[in-house]
mmCIF file of C-alpha atoms in Angstrom:
data_model
loop_
_atom_site.group_PDB
_atom_site.id
_atom_site.type_symbol
_atom_site.label_atom_id
_atom_site.label_comp_id
_atom_site.label_asym_id
_atom_site.label_seq_id
_atom_site.Cartn_x
_atom_site.Cartn_y
_atom_site.Cartn_z
ATOM 1 C CA MET K 112 -22.957 -19.444 46.416
ATOM 2 C CA LEU K 113 -24.300 -20.710 42.872
ATOM 3 C CA LEU K 114 -22.632 -18.454 41.058
ATOM 4 C CA ASP K 115 -19.625 -18.799 41.930
ATOM 5 C CA THR K 116 -19.759 -22.709 41.587
ATOM 6 C CA LEU K 117 -21.340 -23.103 38.170
ATOM 7 C CA PRO K 118 -20.335 -21.938 34.783
ATOM 8 C CA GLY K 119 -21.624 -18.558 33.542
ATOM 9 C CA ASP K 120 -23.766 -19.894 30.648
ATOM 10 C CA HIS K 121 -25.025 -22.353 32.393
ATOM 11 C CA SER K 122 -29.246 -22.088 32.572
ATOM 12 C CA ASP K 123 -29.503 -21.574 36.448
ATOM 13 C CA ILE K 124 -26.697 -18.682 36.593
ATOM 14 C CA ALA K 125 -29.785 -17.636 33.795
ATOM 15 C CA ASP K 126 -32.589 -17.462 36.837
ATOM 16 C CA VAL K 127 -30.163 -16.472 39.541
ATOM 17 C CA TYR K 128 -29.713 -13.417 37.724
ATOM 18 C CA ASN K 129 -33.635 -12.430 36.943
ATOM 19 C CA GLN K 130 -33.839 -13.787 40.686
ATOM 20 C CA ILE K 131 -31.590 -11.041 41.754
ATOM 21 C CA GLY K 132 -33.060 -9.035 38.640
ATOM 22 C CA ALA K 133 -37.403 -8.523 39.854
ATOM 23 C CA VAL K 134 -36.159 -8.619 43.712
ATOM 24 C CA HIS K 135 -34.243 -5.118 42.432
ATOM 25 C CA TYR K 136 -36.637 -4.582 40.272
ATOM 26 C CA ILE K 137 -39.588 -4.540 43.614
ATOM 27 C CA ASN K 138 -37.568 -2.450 45.298
ATOM 28 C CA ALA K 139 -37.835 0.525 42.715
ATOM 29 C CA SER K 140 -40.993 -0.107 42.060
ATOM 30 C CA VAL K 141 -41.728 1.167 45.874
ATOM 31 C CA LYS K 142 -38.761 3.085 46.608
ATOM 32 C CA THR K 143 -39.157 5.908 45.085
ATOM 33 C CA TYR K 144 -35.962 7.671 46.251
ATOM 34 C CA MET K 145 -33.493 4.916 45.023
ATOM 35 C CA ARG K 146 -35.760 3.844 41.882
ATOM 36 C CA ASP K 147 -33.221 5.085 38.909
ATOM 37 C CA SER K 148 -30.510 3.038 40.693
ATOM 38 C CA GLU K 149 -32.546 0.383 41.108
ATOM 39 C CA LEU K 150 -34.341 0.367 37.412
ATOM 40 C CA SER K 151 -30.973 0.500 36.483
ATOM 41 C CA HIS K 152 -29.108 -2.456 38.680
ATOM 42 C CA ALA K 153 -33.211 -4.658 37.248
ATOM 43 C CA LEU K 154 -31.957 -3.687 34.147
ATOM 44 C CA GLU K 155 -28.530 -4.966 34.555
ATOM 45 C CA MET K 156 -29.499 -8.092 36.067
ATOM 46 C CA PHE K 157 -32.343 -8.619 33.370
ATOM 47 C CA GLU K 158 -29.552 -8.669 30.738
ATOM 48 C CA LYS K 159 -27.504 -10.870 31.779
ATOM 49 C CA ALA K 160 -30.613 -13.139 32.044
ATOM 50 C CA LEU K 161 -30.941 -12.658 28.391
ATOM 51 C CA ALA K 162 -27.488 -13.244 27.413
ATOM 52 C CA ILE K 163 -27.231 -16.537 28.881
ATOM 53 C CA ARG K 164 -30.344 -17.572 27.707
ATOM 54 C CA GLN K 165 -29.485 -16.665 23.783
ATOM 55 C CA GLN K 166 -26.504 -18.303 24.485
ATOM 56 C CA ILE K 167 -28.215 -21.698 25.256
ATOM 57 C CA TYR K 168 -30.967 -21.485 23.803
ATOM 58 C CA ASP K 169 -32.227 -20.570 20.116
ATOM 59 C CA ASN K 170 -33.008 -17.196 19.812
ATOM 60 C CA HIS K 171 -36.944 -18.397 19.520
ATOM 61 C CA ASP K 172 -37.028 -20.443 22.615
ATOM 62 C CA ILE K 173 -40.215 -19.898 24.670
ATOM 63 C CA ARG K 174 -37.740 -19.327 28.148
ATOM 64 C CA ILE K 175 -36.253 -15.944 26.125
ATOM 65 C CA ALA K 176 -39.607 -14.176 26.568
ATOM 66 C CA PRO K 177 -39.718 -13.683 30.195
ATOM 67 C CA SER K 178 -36.839 -11.755 30.182
ATOM 68 C CA LEU K 179 -38.327 -9.641 27.208
ATOM 69 C CA ASN K 180 -40.757 -9.192 28.927
ATOM 70 C CA ASN K 181 -38.616 -7.580 31.566
ATOM 71 C CA ILE K 182 -36.598 -5.351 30.774
ATOM 72 C CA GLY K 183 -39.578 -3.960 28.520
ATOM 73 C CA SER K 184 -41.223 -4.003 31.721
ATOM 74 C CA VAL K 185 -38.065 -1.413 32.869
ATOM 75 C CA TYR K 186 -38.623 0.868 29.840
ATOM 76 C CA ASN K 187 -41.842 1.222 30.400
ATOM 77 C CA ASP K 188 -41.272 2.382 34.282
ATOM 78 C CA ARG K 189 -38.508 4.176 33.875
ATOM 79 C CA GLY K 190 -41.109 5.917 30.082
ATOM 80 C CA GLU K 191 -38.593 5.584 27.673
ATOM 81 C CA TYR K 192 -42.079 4.080 25.394
ATOM 82 C CA ASP K 193 -40.325 2.925 22.408
ATOM 83 C CA ARG K 194 -37.781 0.361 24.280
ATOM 84 C CA ALA K 195 -40.809 -1.124 25.974
ATOM 85 C CA LEU K 196 -42.849 -1.994 23.601
ATOM 86 C CA ASP K 197 -39.248 -3.197 21.083
ATOM 87 C CA TYR K 198 -39.493 -5.985 24.039
ATOM 88 C CA TYR K 199 -42.805 -6.466 25.005
ATOM 89 C CA GLN K 200 -43.525 -7.044 20.549
ATOM 90 C CA ARG K 201 -40.000 -9.255 20.515
ATOM 91 C CA GLY K 202 -41.440 -11.723 23.365
ATOM 92 C CA LEU K 203 -44.786 -11.763 21.914
ATOM 93 C CA GLU K 204 -43.711 -12.198 18.956
ATOM 94 C CA ILE K 205 -41.181 -15.494 19.769
ATOM 95 C CA LEU K 206 -44.423 -16.997 21.903
ATOM 96 C CA GLU K 207 -46.786 -16.474 18.804
ATOM 97 C CA ASN K 208 -44.492 -17.690 16.941
ATOM 98 C CA ALA K 209 -44.101 -21.470 18.974
ATOM 99 C CA LYS K 210 -47.402 -21.479 18.869
ATOM 100 C CA VAL K 211 -48.994 -21.036 22.329
ATOM 101 C CA GLU K 212 -52.478 -20.958 22.531
ATOM 102 C CA ALA K 213 -52.283 -19.571 26.398
ATOM 103 C CA ASN K 214 -49.426 -19.767 29.512
ATOM 104 C CA ILE K 215 -48.734 -17.214 32.560
ATOM 105 C CA SER K 216 -46.164 -15.213 29.876
ATOM 106 C CA LYS K 217 -47.711 -14.547 28.046
ATOM 107 C CA ALA K 218 -50.866 -13.696 29.722
ATOM 108 C CA ASN K 219 -48.267 -10.998 32.417
ATOM 109 C CA LEU K 220 -46.819 -10.268 28.282
ATOM 110 C CA LEU K 221 -50.408 -9.092 27.227
ATOM 111 C CA THR K 222 -50.500 -6.735 30.927
ATOM 112 C CA ASN K 223 -47.698 -5.920 30.434
ATOM 113 C CA PHE K 224 -49.165 -4.588 26.758
ATOM 114 C CA GLY K 225 -52.232 -2.927 28.338
ATOM 115 C CA ILE K 226 -50.425 -1.091 31.017
ATOM 116 C CA LEU K 227 -47.754 0.735 27.706
ATOM 117 C CA LYS K 228 -50.502 1.559 26.151
ATOM 118 C CA GLU K 229 -52.395 2.755 28.462
ATOM 119 C CA ARG K 230 -48.964 4.711 29.383
ATOM 120 C CA MET K 231 -49.190 6.199 26.199
ATOM 121 C CA ASN K 232 -53.063 7.346 26.265
ATOM 122 C CA ASP K 233 -53.671 4.727 24.299
ATOM 123 C CA TYR K 234 -57.017 3.074 25.660
ATOM 124 C CA GLU K 235 -58.562 1.515 22.973
ATOM 125 C CA ALA K 236 -55.210 -0.015 22.207
ATOM 126 C CA ALA K 237 -55.083 -0.777 26.714
ATOM 127 C CA LEU K 238 -58.341 -2.108 26.508
ATOM 128 C CA SER K 239 -57.584 -4.844 24.203
ATOM 129 C CA PHE K 240 -54.476 -5.927 25.692
ATOM 130 C CA TYR K 241 -56.645 -6.316 28.918
ATOM 131 C CA ILE K 242 -59.444 -8.382 28.308
ATOM 132 C CA LYS K 243 -56.821 -10.538 26.135
ATOM 133 C CA ALA K 244 -54.884 -11.014 29.445
ATOM 134 C CA ASP K 245 -58.054 -11.268 31.153
ATOM 135 C CA ASP K 246 -59.592 -14.499 29.079
ATOM 136 C CA MET K 247 -56.503 -15.987 28.860
ATOM 137 C CA LEU K 248 -55.863 -15.858 32.785
ATOM 138 C CA SER K 249 -59.224 -16.681 33.510
ATOM 139 C CA GLN K 250 -58.692 -19.861 30.674
ATOM 140 C CA LEU K 251 -55.828 -20.637 32.857
ATOM 141 C CA LEU K 252 -57.581 -20.648 36.163
ATOM 142 C CA HIS K 253 -60.543 -22.373 34.722
ATOM 143 C CA VAL K 254 -58.193 -25.109 32.811
ATOM 144 C CA GLN K 255 -56.713 -25.451 36.150
ATOM 145 C CA HIS K 256 -59.225 -25.854 38.662
ATOM 146 C CA LEU K 257 -61.265 -28.795 36.405
#
């Protein structure tokens, strides 16, 4: 197994943990009767991926932003909106400081910000995030299909 053959701080290990977390996150979204357990396991995997990425890369590297987004999504689904907001803000700050104009990670973060704001009944802010995400995805789709 890959986890047994590579050093614990290898970037591929972070990717594996992230994918395992994604599987548990999806399972949690589908299976409400196991939701808390699955979300906890997803969070654990996302946190492991983040820890490895923080060891390998600078804390402002754009490869850290997806982990922050994933952790924020778990907290968002748990109803821990302040914690979700913190992780989303950290991820977006990394991408904005890196001068990332448009990419799928940033669009995902903006969408998740919209979901969070909607759940917090801040519909105006939610709409703003959704519009930004939609504009970015439209731009990405247009560029990819030229």
